Amino acid sequence: GQNIDQPTEMTATEGAIVQINCTYQTSGFNGLFWYQQHAGEAPTFLSYNVLDGLEEKGRFSSFLSRSKGYSYLLLKELQMKDSASYLCAVSRSNDYKLSFGAGTTVTVRA
Amino acid sequence: DAGITQSPRHKVTETGTPVTLRCHQTENHRYMYWYRQDPGHGLRLIHYSYGVKDTDKGEVSDGYSVSRSKTEDFLLTLESATSSQTSVYFCAISGGGYQETQYFGPGTRLLVL
């Protein structure tokens, strides 16, 4: 089976930085995805990490440590529109399915 | 945005009635998925398809069946709806191989009374 953990909720101030952690335990790990989901909408793809290290994409960065079973999504210069749920998902080799964590709801306050 | 539509977008039905949800894609992607999303559980895979007429079960498949007769359409059927199947249902697609990123449809809100 797979165990994917991420915090339920986080609150931060506009302009600040927030780091959302995701830990996982899975056999045959291949890669890790982050999705953003605004309330009442579909999840949208943010990032995909296969190799160890940091991937930067504008205000958002994602980090992966395969040996530690750990990833984080870093949101910089927070804006009100970043208030959403952030979903961590893992894929396994030769298995075209994703397993999702329960999601982290981020609230950005003025 | 990936070309994925779902129909209906909202549905209210009664316990014991059959319900079919449709997912339609215009991307010619090989893989299609049905998820349900409930508070506290995140996205859970119901069934998926890896080609026309090729389907397999996910982690919460009991009470659901699927069919894929064309590349572009993936149908989810609740043979006899129960209140526990009240949920938001999302369809997703991916190209497979190095294109394993999944792209989601807009979702269907289903209420079973």
Short mmCIF file of C-alpha atoms in Angstrom, two decimals:
data_model
loop_
_atom_site.label_atom_id
_atom_site.label_comp_id
_atom_site.label_asym_id
_atom_site.label_seq_id
_atom_site.Cartn_x
_atom_site.Cartn_y
_atom_site.Cartn_z
CA GLY A 1 0.00 0.00 0.00
CA GLN A 2 0.93 3.64 0.00
CA ASN A 3 0.98 6.17 2.79
CA ILE A 4 1.04 9.84 1.85
CA ASP A 5 0.94 12.49 4.55
CA GLN A 6 0.58 16.23 4.33
CA PRO A 7 -0.72 18.81 6.82
CA THR A 8 -4.43 19.50 6.73
CA GLU A 9 -4.33 23.28 6.93
CA MET A 10 -1.87 26.18 6.82
CA THR A 11 -2.39 29.92 7.13
CA ALA A 12 -0.02 32.63 5.96
CA THR A 13 0.05 36.34 5.28
CA GLU A 14 0.02 37.95 1.87
CA GLY A 15 3.59 38.45 0.63
CA ALA A 16 5.00 35.76 2.89
CA ILE A 17 6.41 32.30 2.13
CA VAL A 18 4.73 28.99 2.94
CA GLN A 19 6.21 25.50 2.73
CA ILE A 20 3.90 22.51 2.39
CA ASN A 21 5.50 19.21 3.30
CA CYS A 22 4.59 15.80 1.93
CA THR A 23 5.99 12.49 3.15
CA TYR A 24 5.33 9.21 1.45
CA GLN A 25 6.02 5.52 1.77
CA THR A 26 5.59 3.48 -1.38
CA SER A 27 7.27 0.64 -3.21
CA GLY A 28 8.53 1.29 -6.72
CA PHE A 29 8.40 5.07 -6.36
CA ASN A 30 8.79 6.90 -9.66
CA GLY A 31 7.87 10.55 -9.21
CA LEU A 32 5.91 13.09 -7.22
CA PHE A 33 3.30 15.56 -8.43
CA TRP A 34 1.86 18.69 -6.90
CA TYR A 35 -1.56 19.96 -7.91
CA GLN A 36 -3.46 23.09 -6.94
CA GLN A 37 -7.20 22.99 -6.42
CA HIS A 38 -9.34 26.06 -5.83
CA ALA A 39 -12.62 25.52 -4.01
CA GLY A 40 -15.26 24.09 -6.32
CA GLU A 41 -12.82 23.58 -9.17
CA ALA A 42 -10.73 20.79 -10.68
CA PRO A 43 -7.13 20.09 -9.64
CA THR A 44 -4.56 21.73 -11.92
CA PHE A 45 -1.01 20.52 -12.43
CA LEU A 46 1.76 22.51 -10.74
CA SER A 47 4.93 20.44 -10.76
CA TYR A 48 6.50 17.03 -11.22
CA ASN A 49 9.71 15.85 -9.55
CA VAL A 50 11.52 12.68 -10.51
CA LEU A 51 15.09 13.49 -9.50
CA ASP A 52 16.33 14.73 -6.14
CA GLY A 53 16.56 18.47 -5.78
CA LEU A 54 14.69 21.69 -6.27
CA GLU A 55 12.62 22.61 -9.32
CA GLU A 56 11.74 26.29 -9.55
CA LYS A 57 8.85 27.61 -11.56
CA GLY A 58 8.19 31.28 -10.93
CA ARG A 59 6.86 31.84 -7.41
CA PHE A 60 6.43 28.11 -6.87
CA SER A 61 9.21 25.61 -6.22
CA SER A 62 9.09 21.91 -5.49
CA PHE A 63 11.71 19.78 -3.79
CA LEU A 64 12.20 16.03 -3.67
CA SER A 65 14.37 13.72 -1.60
CA ARG A 66 13.88 10.16 -2.80
CA SER A 67 15.99 8.66 -0.02
CA LYS A 68 13.93 10.37 2.68
CA GLY A 69 10.54 9.90 1.03
CA TYR A 70 9.97 13.63 1.35
CA SER A 71 8.87 16.51 -0.81
CA TYR A 72 7.80 20.08 -0.25
CA LEU A 73 6.07 22.76 -2.24
CA LEU A 74 7.31 26.28 -1.59
CA LEU A 75 5.04 29.20 -2.36
CA LYS A 76 6.78 32.59 -2.35
CA GLU A 77 5.37 36.12 -2.39
CA LEU A 78 1.97 34.80 -1.46
CA GLN A 79 -1.04 36.33 -3.12
CA MET A 80 -4.70 36.08 -2.15
CA LYS A 81 -5.34 33.96 -5.23
CA ASP A 82 -2.97 31.31 -3.84
CA SER A 83 -5.64 30.40 -1.27
CA ALA A 84 -6.43 26.84 -2.36
CA SER A 85 -5.89 23.20 -1.57
CA TYR A 86 -2.53 21.70 -2.59
CA LEU A 87 -2.43 18.01 -3.38
CA CYS A 88 0.63 15.80 -3.26
CA ALA A 89 0.51 12.66 -5.44
CA VAL A 90 2.99 9.85 -6.09
CA SER A 91 3.45 7.63 -9.11
CA ARG A 92 5.10 4.25 -9.29
CA SER A 93 7.23 2.77 -12.05
CA ASN A 94 5.26 1.09 -14.85
CA ASP A 95 2.01 1.98 -13.13
CA TYR A 96 0.04 4.79 -14.71
CA LYS A 97 -1.93 5.56 -11.61
CA LEU A 98 -1.46 8.27 -9.02
CA SER A 99 -2.04 8.04 -5.29
CA PHE A 100 -3.05 11.31 -3.68
CA GLY A 101 -2.60 12.72 -0.23
CA ALA A 102 -5.64 14.26 1.43
CA GLY A 103 -4.51 17.78 0.51
CA THR A 104 -3.38 20.87 2.40
CA THR A 105 -5.70 23.86 2.51
CA VAL A 106 -3.72 27.09 2.42
CA THR A 107 -5.42 30.29 3.49
CA VAL A 108 -3.73 33.58 2.61
CA ARG A 109 -4.71 36.53 4.80
CA ALA A 110 -4.23 40.20 4.09
CA ASP B 1 -5.93 23.35 -21.04
CA ALA B 2 -6.52 19.72 -21.89
CA GLY B 3 -9.78 19.16 -23.72
CA ILE B 4 -11.81 17.27 -21.15
CA THR B 5 -15.50 17.64 -20.51
CA GLN B 6 -17.79 15.88 -18.07
CA SER B 7 -21.53 15.51 -18.17
CA PRO B 8 -23.70 16.15 -16.36
CA ARG B 9 -21.99 18.75 -14.18
CA HIS B 10 -24.59 18.40 -11.44
CA LYS B 11 -27.05 15.64 -10.69
CA VAL B 12 -29.53 14.84 -7.95
CA THR B 13 -30.90 11.32 -7.89
CA GLU B 14 -32.64 8.93 -5.56
CA THR B 15 -31.28 5.86 -3.81
CA GLY B 16 -31.55 2.76 -5.95
CA THR B 17 -31.59 4.48 -9.33
CA PRO B 18 -28.90 3.91 -11.97
CA VAL B 19 -26.65 6.84 -12.85
CA THR B 20 -24.15 7.23 -15.69
CA LEU B 21 -21.51 9.91 -15.81
CA ARG B 22 -19.66 10.70 -19.02
CA CYS B 23 -16.13 11.88 -19.60
CA HIS B 24 -15.14 13.08 -23.07
CA GLN B 25 -11.64 14.02 -24.23
CA THR B 26 -10.32 15.57 -27.43
CA GLU B 27 -6.62 14.91 -26.71
CA ASN B 28 -6.46 11.32 -28.00
CA HIS B 29 -4.85 10.30 -24.69
CA ARG B 30 -4.57 6.61 -23.96
CA TYR B 31 -5.26 6.65 -20.22
CA MET B 32 -8.48 7.79 -18.56
CA TYR B 33 -9.40 7.74 -14.88
CA TRP B 34 -12.38 8.20 -12.62
CA TYR B 35 -11.87 9.59 -9.12
CA ARG B 36 -14.17 10.59 -6.32
CA GLN B 37 -13.31 13.37 -3.90
CA ASP B 38 -14.72 13.55 -0.40
CA PRO B 39 -13.72 15.76 2.54
CA GLY B 40 -10.84 14.26 4.47
CA HIS B 41 -10.11 11.60 1.86
CA GLY B 42 -8.66 13.50 -1.03
CA LEU B 43 -8.91 11.98 -4.49
CA ARG B 44 -9.52 8.26 -4.61
CA LEU B 45 -9.30 6.21 -7.79
CA ILE B 46 -12.45 4.31 -8.75
CA HIS B 47 -11.56 2.77 -12.11
CA TYR B 48 -9.17 3.52 -14.92
CA SER B 49 -8.69 2.62 -18.57
CA TYR B 50 -5.49 2.00 -20.48
CA GLY B 51 -7.10 1.70 -23.88
CA VAL B 52 -10.36 1.01 -25.68
CA LYS B 53 -12.16 -1.82 -23.88
CA ASP B 54 -9.24 -2.10 -21.41
CA THR B 55 -10.21 -1.15 -17.88
CA ASP B 56 -9.17 -2.01 -14.35
CA LYS B 57 -10.29 -1.37 -10.79
CA GLY B 58 -8.98 1.30 -8.49
CA GLU B 59 -9.05 1.43 -4.71
CA VAL B 60 -12.79 2.20 -4.31
CA SER B 61 -14.44 0.32 -7.18
CA ASP B 62 -17.29 -1.42 -5.30
CA GLY B 63 -20.68 -0.27 -6.62
CA TYR B 64 -19.22 1.21 -9.80
CA SER B 65 -18.65 -0.06 -13.32
CA VAL B 66 -17.02 1.56 -16.34
CA SER B 67 -16.93 1.23 -20.09
CA ARG B 68 -14.74 2.59 -22.84
CA SER B 69 -15.88 1.82 -26.35
CA LYS B 70 -14.07 4.77 -27.97
CA THR B 71 -10.77 6.48 -27.18
CA GLU B 72 -12.52 9.73 -26.39
CA ASP B 73 -15.27 8.50 -24.04
CA PHE B 74 -15.10 6.90 -20.61
CA LEU B 75 -18.36 6.17 -18.82
CA LEU B 76 -18.86 5.61 -15.10
CA THR B 77 -22.02 3.84 -14.01
CA LEU B 78 -23.52 3.54 -10.57
CA GLU B 79 -25.79 0.54 -11.03
CA SER B 80 -27.91 1.33 -7.98
CA ALA B 81 -26.95 4.60 -6.35
CA THR B 82 -26.54 4.79 -2.57
CA SER B 83 -26.20 7.83 -0.30
CA SER B 84 -22.55 6.90 0.32
CA GLN B 85 -21.91 7.63 -3.35
CA THR B 86 -22.77 11.28 -2.89
CA SER B 87 -19.53 12.92 -3.92
CA VAL B 88 -17.70 14.99 -6.49
CA TYR B 89 -16.50 12.87 -9.38
CA PHE B 90 -13.51 13.85 -11.48
CA CYS B 91 -12.33 12.38 -14.72
CA ALA B 92 -8.65 12.63 -15.67
CA ILE B 93 -6.56 11.78 -18.70
CA SER B 94 -2.88 11.13 -19.38
CA GLY B 95 -0.79 10.17 -22.34
CA GLY B 96 1.17 7.50 -20.49
CA GLY B 97 4.88 6.82 -20.85
CA TYR B 98 6.78 10.03 -20.20
CA GLN B 99 3.49 11.92 -20.38
CA GLU B 100 2.12 10.56 -17.15
CA THR B 101 0.88 13.91 -15.86
CA GLN B 102 -2.85 13.63 -15.34
CA TYR B 103 -5.17 16.45 -16.40
CA PHE B 104 -8.56 16.76 -14.82
CA GLY B 105 -12.02 17.49 -16.09
CA PRO B 106 -14.28 20.05 -14.37
CA GLY B 107 -16.02 17.48 -12.16
CA THR B 108 -19.57 16.25 -11.56
CA ARG B 109 -21.37 16.92 -8.29
CA LEU B 110 -23.65 14.01 -7.48
CA LEU B 111 -26.19 14.03 -4.68
CA VAL B 112 -27.96 10.77 -3.86
CA LEU B 113 -31.03 11.27 -1.70
#
